[in-house]
CSV table of C-alpha atoms in Angstrom, one decimal:
chain,number,residue,atom,x,y,z
A,6,UNK,CA,-109.4,-41.4,-72.6
A,7,UNK,CA,-105.9,-42.8,-72.4
A,8,UNK,CA,-105.5,-40.6,-69.3
A,9,UNK,CA,-106.8,-43.5,-67.2
A,10,UNK,CA,-103.9,-45.8,-68.2
A,11,UNK,CA,-101.2,-43.1,-68.3
A,12,UNK,CA,-99.3,-43.2,-65.0
A,13,UNK,CA,-97.9,-39.7,-65.3
A,14,UNK,CA,-101.3,-38.3,-65.9
A,15,UNK,CA,-102.9,-40.2,-63.0
A,16,UNK,CA,-100.0,-39.0,-60.7
A,17,UNK,CA,-100.3,-35.4,-61.8
A,18,UNK,CA,-104.1,-35.5,-61.4
A,19,UNK,CA,-103.9,-36.7,-57.8
A,20,UNK,CA,-100.9,-34.6,-56.9
A,21,UNK,CA,-102.4,-31.5,-58.4
A,22,UNK,CA,-105.7,-32.0,-56.7
A,23,UNK,CA,-104.1,-32.6,-53.3
A,24,UNK,CA,-102.0,-29.4,-53.6
A,25,UNK,CA,-105.1,-27.6,-54.8
A,26,UNK,CA,-107.1,-28.7,-51.7
A,27,UNK,CA,-104.3,-27.6,-49.4
A,28,UNK,CA,-103.8,-24.3,-51.2
A,29,UNK,CA,-107.5,-23.6,-51.3
A,30,UNK,CA,-107.8,-24.3,-47.6
A,31,UNK,CA,-105.1,-21.7,-46.7
A,32,UNK,CA,-106.5,-18.2,-46.4
A,33,UNK,CA,-104.8,-16.0,-49.0
A,34,UNK,CA,-103.8,-18.8,-51.4
A,35,UNK,CA,-106.3,-18.5,-54.2
A,36,UNK,CA,-106.7,-21.1,-57.0
A,37,UNK,CA,-104.7,-18.9,-59.4
A,38,UNK,CA,-101.8,-18.5,-56.9
A,39,UNK,CA,-101.8,-22.3,-56.2
A,40,UNK,CA,-101.6,-22.9,-60.0
A,41,UNK,CA,-98.9,-20.2,-60.6
A,42,UNK,CA,-96.7,-21.8,-57.9
A,43,UNK,CA,-96.6,-25.0,-59.9
A,44,UNK,CA,-96.4,-23.4,-63.4
A,45,UNK,CA,-92.5,-23.4,-63.5
A,46,UNK,CA,-92.5,-27.2,-62.7
A,47,UNK,CA,-94.4,-27.9,-65.9
A,48,UNK,CA,-91.6,-26.7,-68.3
A,49,UNK,CA,-89.9,-30.0,-68.4
A,50,UNK,CA,-93.1,-32.1,-68.5
A,51,UNK,CA,-95.0,-33.6,-71.4
A,52,UNK,CA,-97.9,-31.4,-72.6
A,53,UNK,CA,-100.8,-33.6,-71.3
A,54,UNK,CA,-99.5,-34.2,-67.8
A,55,UNK,CA,-98.6,-30.5,-67.5
A,56,UNK,CA,-102.0,-29.3,-68.5
A,57,UNK,CA,-103.7,-31.9,-66.3
A,58,UNK,CA,-101.5,-30.9,-63.3
A,59,UNK,CA,-102.6,-27.2,-63.6
A,60,UNK,CA,-106.3,-28.1,-64.2
A,61,UNK,CA,-106.3,-30.5,-61.2
A,62,UNK,CA,-105.0,-27.7,-58.9
A,63,UNK,CA,-107.9,-25.6,-60.1
A,64,UNK,CA,-110.4,-28.3,-59.2
A,65,UNK,CA,-108.9,-29.0,-55.8
A,66,UNK,CA,-108.5,-25.4,-54.8
A,67,UNK,CA,-112.1,-24.5,-55.5
A,68,UNK,CA,-113.2,-27.4,-53.4
A,69,UNK,CA,-110.6,-26.8,-50.7
A,70,UNK,CA,-111.8,-23.3,-49.9
A,71,UNK,CA,-115.0,-24.8,-48.4
A,72,UNK,CA,-113.1,-26.7,-45.7
A,73,UNK,CA,-112.1,-23.7,-43.5
A,74,UNK,CA,-115.3,-21.9,-44.6
A,75,UNK,CA,-117.3,-24.6,-42.8
A,76,UNK,CA,-115.1,-25.4,-39.9
A,77,UNK,CA,-113.7,-22.0,-38.9
A,78,UNK,CA,-115.8,-19.5,-40.9
A,79,UNK,CA,-112.8,-18.5,-43.0
A,80,UNK,CA,-113.4,-18.8,-46.7
A,81,UNK,CA,-110.3,-20.2,-48.3
A,82,UNK,CA,-111.3,-18.8,-51.7
A,83,UNK,CA,-113.7,-16.0,-52.8
A,84,UNK,CA,-116.2,-18.5,-54.0
A,85,UNK,CA,-116.4,-20.2,-50.6
A,86,UNK,CA,-117.8,-17.1,-48.9
A,87,UNK,CA,-121.4,-18.1,-49.5
A,88,UNK,CA,-120.7,-21.5,-47.9
A,89,UNK,CA,-119.9,-20.0,-44.6
A,90,UNK,CA,-123.4,-18.9,-43.9
A,91,UNK,CA,-125.0,-22.4,-43.4
A,92,UNK,CA,-121.8,-24.5,-43.3
A,93,UNK,CA,-120.4,-22.8,-40.3
A,94,UNK,CA,-123.8,-22.8,-38.5
A,95,UNK,CA,-123.9,-26.6,-39.0
A,96,UNK,CA,-120.4,-26.9,-37.6
A,97,UNK,CA,-121.5,-24.8,-34.5
A,98,UNK,CA,-124.4,-27.2,-34.0
A,99,UNK,CA,-122.0,-30.2,-34.0
A,100,UNK,CA,-122.8,-31.1,-37.6
A,101,UNK,CA,-119.5,-30.2,-39.1
A,102,UNK,CA,-118.9,-33.7,-40.4
A,103,UNK,CA,-122.3,-33.7,-42.1
A,104,UNK,CA,-121.6,-30.2,-43.7
A,105,UNK,CA,-118.2,-31.4,-45.0
A,106,UNK,CA,-119.9,-34.5,-46.5
A,107,UNK,CA,-122.5,-32.4,-48.2
A,108,UNK,CA,-119.8,-30.1,-49.5
A,109,UNK,CA,-117.7,-33.0,-50.8
A,110,UNK,CA,-120.6,-34.7,-52.6
A,111,UNK,CA,-122.1,-31.5,-54.0
A,112,UNK,CA,-118.7,-30.5,-55.2
A,113,UNK,CA,-118.4,-33.9,-57.0
A,114,UNK,CA,-121.8,-33.5,-58.6
A,115,UNK,CA,-121.0,-30.0,-59.7
A,116,UNK,CA,-117.6,-31.0,-61.1
A,117,UNK,CA,-118.9,-33.9,-63.1
A,118,UNK,CA,-121.8,-31.9,-64.4
A,119,UNK,CA,-119.5,-29.1,-65.5
A,120,UNK,CA,-117.2,-31.5,-67.2
A,121,UNK,CA,-120.2,-32.9,-69.1
A,122,UNK,CA,-121.1,-29.4,-70.2
A,123,UNK,CA,-117.5,-28.7,-71.2
A,124,UNK,CA,-117.3,-31.9,-73.4
A,125,UNK,CA,-120.7,-31.7,-75.0
A,126,UNK,CA,-121.4,-27.9,-75.4
A,127,UNK,CA,-118.1,-26.1,-75.7
A,128,UNK,CA,-118.8,-24.6,-79.2
A,129,UNK,CA,-122.4,-23.4,-78.7
A,130,UNK,CA,-121.6,-22.0,-75.2
A,131,UNK,CA,-118.6,-20.2,-76.6
A,132,UNK,CA,-121.0,-18.3,-78.8
A,133,UNK,CA,-123.0,-17.2,-75.7
A,134,UNK,CA,-119.8,-15.9,-74.2
A,135,UNK,CA,-119.0,-13.9,-77.3
A,136,UNK,CA,-122.4,-12.1,-77.0
A,137,UNK,CA,-121.3,-10.4,-73.8
A,138,UNK,CA,-120.5,-6.7,-74.3
A,139,UNK,CA,-119.7,-4.0,-71.6
A,140,UNK,CA,-123.4,-3.2,-71.3
A,141,UNK,CA,-124.1,-6.9,-70.8
A,142,UNK,CA,-121.4,-7.3,-68.1
A,143,UNK,CA,-122.9,-4.3,-66.3
A,144,UNK,CA,-126.3,-5.9,-66.4
A,145,UNK,CA,-124.8,-9.1,-65.1
A,146,UNK,CA,-123.4,-7.3,-62.1
A,147,UNK,CA,-126.8,-5.7,-61.5
A,148,UNK,CA,-128.3,-9.2,-61.6
A,149,UNK,CA,-125.7,-10.3,-59.0
A,150,UNK,CA,-126.7,-7.4,-56.8
A,151,UNK,CA,-130.4,-8.3,-57.1
A,152,UNK,CA,-129.8,-11.1,-54.5
A,153,UNK,CA,-129.2,-8.6,-51.8
A,154,UNK,CA,-132.8,-8.7,-50.7
A,155,UNK,CA,-132.5,-12.4,-50.1
A,156,UNK,CA,-129.2,-12.2,-48.3
A,157,UNK,CA,-130.3,-9.4,-46.0
A,158,UNK,CA,-132.1,-11.9,-43.7
A,159,UNK,CA,-135.2,-9.8,-43.2
A,160,UNK,CA,-133.3,-6.6,-42.5
A,161,UNK,CA,-133.5,-5.0,-46.0
A,162,UNK,CA,-132.5,-1.5,-45.0
A,163,UNK,CA,-129.4,-2.8,-43.1
A,164,UNK,CA,-128.6,-5.0,-46.1
A,165,UNK,CA,-128.7,-2.1,-48.5
A,166,UNK,CA,-126.5,-0.1,-46.2
A,167,UNK,CA,-124.0,-3.0,-46.1
A,168,UNK,CA,-124.1,-3.4,-49.9
A,169,UNK,CA,-123.5,0.3,-50.3
A,170,UNK,CA,-120.5,0.1,-48.0
A,171,UNK,CA,-119.2,-2.8,-50.0
A,172,UNK,CA,-119.5,-0.8,-53.2
A,173,UNK,CA,-117.7,2.1,-51.6
A,174,UNK,CA,-114.8,-0.1,-50.6
A,175,UNK,CA,-114.7,-1.4,-54.2
A,176,UNK,CA,-114.0,2.2,-55.4
A,177,UNK,CA,-110.7,2.4,-53.5
A,178,UNK,CA,-107.7,2.3,-55.8
A,179,UNK,CA,-107.1,3.4,-59.4
A,180,UNK,CA,-110.0,4.7,-61.5
A,181,UNK,CA,-110.7,1.9,-64.1
A,182,UNK,CA,-111.1,4.4,-67.0
A,183,UNK,CA,-108.9,7.4,-66.3
A,184,UNK,CA,-106.3,5.7,-64.2
A,185,UNK,CA,-106.4,8.5,-61.5
A,186,UNK,CA,-105.8,7.3,-57.9
A,187,UNK,CA,-108.8,7.8,-55.6
A,188,UNK,CA,-109.5,7.3,-51.9
A,189,UNK,CA,-106.0,6.0,-51.4
A,190,UNK,CA,-105.1,8.8,-49.0
A,191,UNK,CA,-101.6,8.9,-50.4
A,192,UNK,CA,-100.9,5.3,-49.7
A,193,UNK,CA,-99.2,3.4,-52.5
A,194,UNK,CA,-100.5,0.1,-51.0
A,195,UNK,CA,-104.1,1.1,-51.9
A,196,UNK,CA,-103.4,1.9,-55.6
A,197,UNK,CA,-104.3,-1.6,-56.7
A,198,UNK,CA,-107.5,-1.5,-54.6
A,199,UNK,CA,-108.5,-3.7,-51.7
A,200,UNK,CA,-108.6,-7.4,-52.6
A,201,UNK,CA,-112.0,-9.1,-51.9
A,202,UNK,CA,-110.2,-12.0,-50.1
A,203,UNK,CA,-108.8,-9.5,-47.5
A,204,UNK,CA,-112.3,-8.2,-46.8
A,205,UNK,CA,-113.8,-11.7,-46.5
A,206,UNK,CA,-111.1,-13.0,-44.2
A,207,UNK,CA,-111.5,-10.0,-41.9
A,208,UNK,CA,-115.3,-9.9,-41.9
A,209,UNK,CA,-115.8,-13.7,-41.5
A,210,UNK,CA,-112.7,-15.2,-39.8
A,211,UNK,CA,-111.3,-12.4,-37.6
A,212,UNK,CA,-114.7,-11.1,-36.6
A,213,UNK,CA,-115.8,-14.6,-35.6
A,214,UNK,CA,-112.7,-15.0,-33.5
A,215,UNK,CA,-113.5,-11.8,-31.7
A,216,UNK,CA,-117.1,-12.9,-31.1
A,217,UNK,CA,-116.0,-16.2,-29.7
A,218,UNK,CA,-113.4,-14.6,-27.4
A,219,UNK,CA,-116.2,-12.3,-26.0
A,220,UNK,CA,-118.5,-15.2,-25.2
A,221,UNK,CA,-118.9,-16.4,-21.6
A,222,UNK,CA,-117.0,-19.6,-20.9
A,223,UNK,CA,-115.4,-19.3,-24.3
A,224,UNK,CA,-112.5,-21.5,-23.4
A,225,UNK,CA,-114.7,-24.4,-22.3
A,226,UNK,CA,-114.4,-27.4,-24.6
A,227,UNK,CA,-117.5,-28.5,-26.6
A,228,UNK,CA,-118.5,-32.0,-27.5
A,229,UNK,CA,-118.8,-32.2,-31.3
A,230,UNK,CA,-118.9,-34.9,-33.9
A,231,UNK,CA,-115.3,-35.4,-35.3
A,232,UNK,CA,-116.1,-37.8,-38.1
A,233,UNK,CA,-116.9,-37.1,-41.7
A,234,UNK,CA,-120.6,-38.0,-42.5
A,235,UNK,CA,-121.6,-38.4,-46.1
A,236,UNK,CA,-125.3,-37.6,-46.9
A,237,UNK,CA,-127.7,-40.5,-46.8
A,238,UNK,CA,-129.8,-41.4,-49.8
A,239,UNK,CA,-132.8,-39.6,-48.4
A,240,UNK,CA,-130.8,-36.4,-47.7
A,241,UNK,CA,-129.1,-36.6,-51.1
A,242,UNK,CA,-132.5,-36.7,-52.8
A,243,UNK,CA,-133.5,-33.7,-50.7
A,244,UNK,CA,-130.4,-31.8,-51.9
A,245,UNK,CA,-130.9,-32.5,-55.6
A,246,UNK,CA,-133.0,-29.4,-56.3
A,247,UNK,CA,-130.4,-27.1,-54.6
A,248,UNK,CA,-127.6,-28.9,-56.5
A,249,UNK,CA,-129.5,-28.5,-59.8
A,250,UNK,CA,-129.9,-24.8,-59.2
A,251,UNK,CA,-126.2,-24.6,-58.5
A,252,UNK,CA,-125.3,-26.5,-61.6
A,253,UNK,CA,-127.5,-24.3,-63.8
A,254,UNK,CA,-126.2,-21.0,-62.5
A,255,UNK,CA,-122.6,-22.3,-62.4
A,256,UNK,CA,-122.9,-23.2,-66.1
A,257,UNK,CA,-124.1,-19.8,-67.1
A,258,UNK,CA,-121.6,-17.9,-64.9
A,259,UNK,CA,-118.7,-20.2,-65.9
A,260,UNK,CA,-119.0,-19.6,-69.7
A,261,UNK,CA,-119.2,-15.9,-69.1
A,262,UNK,CA,-115.7,-14.5,-69.0
A,263,UNK,CA,-115.1,-12.5,-65.9
A,264,UNK,CA,-118.1,-13.8,-63.9
A,265,UNK,CA,-116.6,-16.7,-62.0
A,266,UNK,CA,-117.4,-18.9,-59.1
A,267,UNK,CA,-118.0,-16.2,-56.5
A,268,UNK,CA,-121.0,-14.7,-58.3
A,269,UNK,CA,-122.3,-18.2,-59.1
A,270,UNK,CA,-122.1,-19.3,-55.5
A,271,UNK,CA,-123.9,-16.2,-54.2
A,272,UNK,CA,-126.7,-16.4,-56.8
A,273,UNK,CA,-127.1,-20.2,-56.3
A,274,UNK,CA,-127.4,-19.7,-52.6
A,275,UNK,CA,-130.0,-17.0,-53.0
A,276,UNK,CA,-132.0,-19.0,-55.6
A,277,UNK,CA,-131.9,-22.2,-53.5
A,278,UNK,CA,-133.3,-20.2,-50.6
A,279,UNK,CA,-135.9,-18.5,-52.8
A,280,UNK,CA,-137.3,-21.8,-54.1
A,281,UNK,CA,-136.9,-23.8,-50.9
A,282,UNK,CA,-140.0,-25.1,-49.0
A,283,UNK,CA,-138.4,-23.7,-45.8
A,284,UNK,CA,-136.5,-20.5,-46.7
A,285,UNK,CA,-136.4,-19.5,-43.0
A,286,UNK,CA,-134.0,-22.4,-42.3
A,287,UNK,CA,-131.3,-20.8,-44.5
A,288,UNK,CA,-128.7,-19.1,-42.4
A,289,UNK,CA,-129.4,-21.4,-39.5
A,290,UNK,CA,-127.7,-24.6,-40.8
A,291,UNK,CA,-129.7,-25.6,-43.8
A,292,UNK,CA,-128.0,-28.4,-45.8
A,293,UNK,CA,-129.3,-26.9,-49.0
A,294,UNK,CA,-127.4,-23.7,-48.1
A,295,UNK,CA,-124.1,-25.7,-48.4
A,296,UNK,CA,-125.1,-27.8,-51.4
A,297,UNK,CA,-126.2,-25.0,-53.8
A,298,UNK,CA,-123.0,-22.8,-53.7
A,299,UNK,CA,-120.7,-25.8,-53.6
A,300,UNK,CA,-122.3,-27.3,-56.7
A,301,UNK,CA,-122.1,-23.9,-58.4
A,302,UNK,CA,-118.5,-23.0,-57.8
A,303,UNK,CA,-117.3,-26.5,-58.7
A,304,UNK,CA,-119.3,-26.4,-62.0
A,305,UNK,CA,-117.4,-23.2,-62.8
A,306,UNK,CA,-114.0,-25.1,-62.6
A,307,UNK,CA,-115.0,-26.9,-65.9
A,308,UNK,CA,-117.3,-24.4,-67.6
A,309,UNK,CA,-114.8,-21.6,-67.2
A,310,UNK,CA,-112.6,-23.5,-69.6
A,311,UNK,CA,-115.2,-23.2,-72.4
A,312,UNK,CA,-114.1,-19.7,-73.6
A,313,UNK,CA,-110.5,-20.7,-73.1
A,314,UNK,CA,-110.6,-23.9,-75.2
A,315,UNK,CA,-112.9,-22.6,-77.9
A,316,UNK,CA,-111.9,-19.0,-78.3
A,317,UNK,CA,-108.5,-18.7,-76.6
A,318,UNK,CA,-110.0,-16.2,-74.1
A,319,UNK,CA,-109.2,-16.8,-70.4
A,320,UNK,CA,-112.3,-16.0,-68.4
A,321,UNK,CA,-110.6,-15.9,-65.0
A,322,UNK,CA,-107.2,-15.6,-63.4
A,323,UNK,CA,-107.0,-19.4,-63.0
A,324,UNK,CA,-107.9,-19.8,-66.7
A,325,UNK,CA,-105.1,-17.3,-67.6
A,326,UNK,CA,-102.6,-19.5,-65.7
A,327,UNK,CA,-103.8,-22.5,-67.6
A,328,UNK,CA,-103.4,-20.6,-70.8
A,329,UNK,CA,-99.8,-20.0,-69.8
A,330,UNK,CA,-99.4,-23.7,-69.4
A,331,UNK,CA,-100.7,-24.3,-73.0
A,332,UNK,CA,-98.4,-21.6,-74.4
A,333,UNK,CA,-95.3,-23.0,-72.6
A,334,UNK,CA,-95.8,-26.2,-74.6
A,335,UNK,CA,-96.3,-24.4,-77.9
A,336,UNK,CA,-100.1,-24.9,-77.9
A,337,UNK,CA,-102.5,-22.1,-78.6
A,338,UNK,CA,-106.1,-22.6,-77.3
A,339,UNK,CA,-108.8,-21.8,-79.8
A,340,UNK,CA,-110.7,-23.5,-82.7
A,341,UNK,CA,-107.5,-24.9,-84.3
A,342,UNK,CA,-106.5,-26.6,-81.1
A,343,UNK,CA,-109.2,-29.3,-81.7
A,344,UNK,CA,-107.6,-30.0,-85.1
A,345,UNK,CA,-103.9,-29.7,-84.3
A,346,UNK,CA,-103.8,-31.4,-80.9
A,347,UNK,CA,-107.0,-33.2,-80.2
A,348,UNK,CA,-105.2,-35.6,-77.9
A,349,UNK,CA,-104.3,-32.7,-75.5
A,350,UNK,CA,-108.0,-31.7,-75.4
A,351,UNK,CA,-109.2,-35.2,-74.7
A,352,UNK,CA,-106.3,-35.7,-72.2
A,353,UNK,CA,-107.5,-32.6,-70.4
A,354,UNK,CA,-111.1,-34.0,-70.3
A,355,UNK,CA,-109.8,-37.3,-68.9
A,356,UNK,CA,-107.6,-35.4,-66.4
A,357,UNK,CA,-110.5,-33.3,-65.1
A,358,UNK,CA,-112.5,-36.5,-64.5
A,359,UNK,CA,-109.5,-38.0,-62.7
A,360,UNK,CA,-109.3,-34.8,-60.6
A,361,UNK,CA,-112.9,-35.1,-59.5
A,362,UNK,CA,-112.4,-38.7,-58.5
A,363,UNK,CA,-109.2,-37.7,-56.7
A,364,UNK,CA,-111.1,-34.9,-54.9
A,365,UNK,CA,-113.6,-37.5,-53.6
A,366,UNK,CA,-111.0,-40.0,-52.5
A,367,UNK,CA,-108.7,-37.4,-50.9
A,368,UNK,CA,-111.6,-35.8,-49.2
A,369,UNK,CA,-112.6,-39.1,-47.6
A,370,UNK,CA,-109.0,-39.4,-46.3
A,371,UNK,CA,-108.2,-36.0,-45.0
A,372,UNK,CA,-111.6,-34.6,-43.7
A,373,UNK,CA,-111.9,-36.7,-40.6
A,374,UNK,CA,-108.4,-35.7,-39.3
A,375,UNK,CA,-109.3,-32.1,-40.1
A,376,UNK,CA,-112.5,-32.3,-38.1
A,377,UNK,CA,-110.5,-33.6,-35.1
A,378,UNK,CA,-108.0,-30.8,-35.5
A,379,UNK,CA,-110.5,-28.0,-35.3
A,380,UNK,CA,-112.1,-29.5,-32.2
A,381,UNK,CA,-109.1,-28.8,-30.0
A,382,UNK,CA,-109.4,-26.5,-27.0
A,383,UNK,CA,-110.6,-23.1,-28.2
A,384,UNK,CA,-107.7,-21.0,-26.8
A,385,UNK,CA,-105.2,-23.1,-28.8
A,386,UNK,CA,-107.4,-23.2,-31.8
A,387,UNK,CA,-108.1,-19.5,-32.0
A,388,UNK,CA,-104.4,-18.7,-31.6
A,389,UNK,CA,-103.5,-21.1,-34.4
A,390,UNK,CA,-106.3,-19.7,-36.7
A,391,UNK,CA,-105.1,-16.1,-36.2
A,392,UNK,CA,-101.5,-17.2,-36.9
A,393,UNK,CA,-102.7,-19.0,-40.0
A,394,UNK,CA,-104.6,-15.9,-41.1
A,395,UNK,CA,-101.7,-13.6,-40.6
A,396,UNK,CA,-99.2,-15.9,-42.3
A,397,UNK,CA,-101.6,-16.6,-45.2
A,398,UNK,CA,-102.4,-12.9,-45.8
A,399,UNK,CA,-98.7,-12.0,-45.6
A,400,UNK,CA,-97.9,-14.6,-48.2
A,401,UNK,CA,-100.1,-12.9,-50.8
A,402,UNK,CA,-97.9,-9.8,-51.3
A,403,UNK,CA,-95.5,-10.0,-48.3
A,404,UNK,CA,-97.3,-6.9,-47.1
A,405,UNK,CA,-97.8,-5.9,-43.4
A,406,UNK,CA,-100.3,-3.3,-44.6
A,407,UNK,CA,-102.6,-6.2,-45.8
A,408,UNK,CA,-102.5,-7.7,-42.3
A,409,UNK,CA,-103.6,-4.4,-40.9
A,410,UNK,CA,-106.4,-4.2,-43.4
A,411,UNK,CA,-107.6,-7.7,-42.5
A,412,UNK,CA,-107.5,-6.9,-38.8
A,413,UNK,CA,-109.4,-3.6,-39.5
A,414,UNK,CA,-112.1,-5.4,-41.4
A,415,UNK,CA,-112.3,-7.9,-38.5
A,416,UNK,CA,-113.1,-5.1,-36.1
A,417,UNK,CA,-115.7,-3.7,-38.7
A,418,UNK,CA,-117.2,-7.2,-39.0
A,419,UNK,CA,-117.5,-7.4,-35.2
A,420,UNK,CA,-119.2,-4.0,-35.1
A,421,UNK,CA,-121.6,-5.0,-37.9
A,422,UNK,CA,-122.6,-8.2,-36.1
A,423,UNK,CA,-123.1,-6.3,-32.9
A,424,UNK,CA,-125.4,-3.9,-34.8
A,425,UNK,CA,-127.3,-6.7,-36.5
A,426,UNK,CA,-126.1,-5.7,-40.0
A,427,UNK,CA,-125.7,-8.6,-42.4
A,428,UNK,CA,-122.2,-8.9,-43.9
A,429,UNK,CA,-122.9,-10.9,-47.0
A,430,UNK,CA,-124.4,-7.9,-48.9
A,431,UNK,CA,-121.2,-6.0,-48.1
A,432,UNK,CA,-119.1,-8.9,-49.5
A,433,UNK,CA,-121.2,-9.0,-52.6
A,434,UNK,CA,-120.8,-5.2,-53.1
A,435,UNK,CA,-117.0,-5.6,-52.8
A,436,UNK,CA,-116.9,-8.5,-55.3
A,437,UNK,CA,-119.2,-6.9,-57.9
A,438,UNK,CA,-118.2,-3.2,-57.4
A,439,UNK,CA,-115.4,-3.1,-60.0
A,440,UNK,CA,-117.3,-5.1,-62.6
A,441,UNK,CA,-120.3,-2.9,-62.1
A,442,UNK,CA,-118.5,0.5,-62.4
A,443,UNK,CA,-115.9,-0.4,-65.0
A,444,UNK,CA,-118.5,-1.8,-67.5
A,445,UNK,CA,-121.0,1.0,-66.8
A,446,UNK,CA,-118.3,3.6,-67.7
A,447,UNK,CA,-117.0,1.7,-70.7
A,448,UNK,CA,-120.5,1.4,-72.0
A,449,UNK,CA,-121.0,5.1,-71.8
A,450,UNK,CA,-117.6,5.8,-73.4
A,451,UNK,CA,-118.6,3.5,-76.3
A,452,UNK,CA,-122.0,5.1,-76.7
A,453,UNK,CA,-120.9,8.7,-76.2
A,454,UNK,CA,-122.7,9.0,-73.0
A,455,UNK,CA,-126.1,7.6,-74.2
A,456,UNK,CA,-127.7,5.5,-71.6
A,457,UNK,CA,-129.9,3.9,-74.2
A,458,UNK,CA,-127.0,1.5,-74.9
A,459,UNK,CA,-128.2,-0.6,-71.9
A,460,UNK,CA,-131.6,-1.3,-73.5
A,461,UNK,CA,-130.4,-1.5,-77.1
A,462,UNK,CA,-128.2,-4.5,-76.3
A,463,UNK,CA,-130.6,-7.5,-76.2
A,464,UNK,CA,-128.4,-9.5,-73.7
A,465,UNK,CA,-128.1,-6.5,-71.3
A,466,UNK,CA,-131.8,-5.8,-71.6
A,467,UNK,CA,-132.7,-9.4,-70.8
A,468,UNK,CA,-130.4,-9.4,-67.7
A,469,UNK,CA,-131.7,-6.1,-66.4
A,470,UNK,CA,-135.3,-7.4,-66.7
A,471,UNK,CA,-134.3,-10.5,-64.9
A,472,UNK,CA,-132.7,-8.5,-62.2
A,473,UNK,CA,-135.8,-6.4,-61.8
A,474,UNK,CA,-138.1,-9.4,-61.6
A,475,UNK,CA,-135.8,-11.2,-59.1
A,476,UNK,CA,-135.7,-8.0,-56.9
A,477,UNK,CA,-139.4,-7.6,-57.1
A,478,UNK,CA,-140.0,-11.2,-56.2
A,479,UNK,CA,-137.6,-11.0,-53.2
A,480,UNK,CA,-139.2,-7.8,-51.9
A,481,UNK,CA,-142.7,-9.3,-52.3
A,482,UNK,CA,-141.6,-12.4,-50.4
A,483,UNK,CA,-140.0,-10.4,-47.6
A,484,UNK,CA,-143.2,-8.2,-47.4
A,485,UNK,CA,-145.3,-11.3,-47.0
A,486,UNK,CA,-143.0,-12.7,-44.3
A,487,UNK,CA,-143.3,-9.5,-42.2
A,488,UNK,CA,-147.1,-9.0,-42.5
């Protein structure tokens, strides 16, 4: 753990975390983009500071996405979408400082737990990741969709309609098996599909701005708390079950290549709601609704490195950028890395611990000014938010077409809210659609069209049974609530 006495490592850990928080808080700048922007600067650095810099950006960006999700209902990252539901409601109730404090502490708990899992269980968990075949990934996507009943907020039919719409949006682009364009209407901009972040920013942020503008006396200033408030000991104890759920689900999703923090956050939110003593409070400003997804997506920042370090398999875009950082310095992740360069592995562990400490310290410094900033007069604030959204979306691919998509999804989100249709099932459908379809069709290609492949694979069968049980439990609970 020489990282704690190495000035370059300490500097890169704090600097990378700060850049990650800022990048994650900007709509359109994903953790992988924030990491990629710094990758060229690592060429002339020593291996350990370079790897720590990239890993720290990952840690900071996953946390940073929750800041605009809570304050302005704009998820800075895909994984922060689940935080908007209760985090923004708390902010609307004048409890934004409390929500940010819960997010910060839960993110720290998740990050430290994930680091512990990474250090202790890399080898056995890597074997779990190897067991996942296309049928298992399909079943994992079905398991993710099983939370729709819980996210529908008592309007199951509308929730299913929204999820179906999300799955339809996910089919736009190029066919994952044949490579044939579909539903692109001749537009080359749609060949790569519609990015989930564009859908989320439109449905959450732009739609919320339209709703606020339409409210009576919308320009009138509101008195809100503008100071960060860390959870008390009593509240922290109350949040522990939700954080434990987030840590457990985040560990499972993190070690599974391709799953990631978004699925983990949604599933953690749903399970925290399912097992809560007061599930009706969720969606109305429940602290557990912030703690569970934030713990989950911050666990993933460490556990997603399990398949990378042990097998050399990047399980996410961010892990792929980190893999590039290893290769730049002549290091090949995999079993031999622990023998040939153990100091780099332990330096990474120490750097991740420093990054989580930096996340806490930097959060304490920057969150109170951020709270003050978002409590400025609404006309000024909404204009600034829309300008930030447009500039952030344009920065992704320098595409005016993407800006039009975001604004279009904003109008769709406004219409859905007017009709009482929940938007979270739609977002879940968009996020899981490609994973669901591509692995379903790959499974059939491998089996020659035999659907029995989904029950012959033990991992897939177990996940499908779990999805069936969770769906049945959610439906039974919703039925009891309405009778």
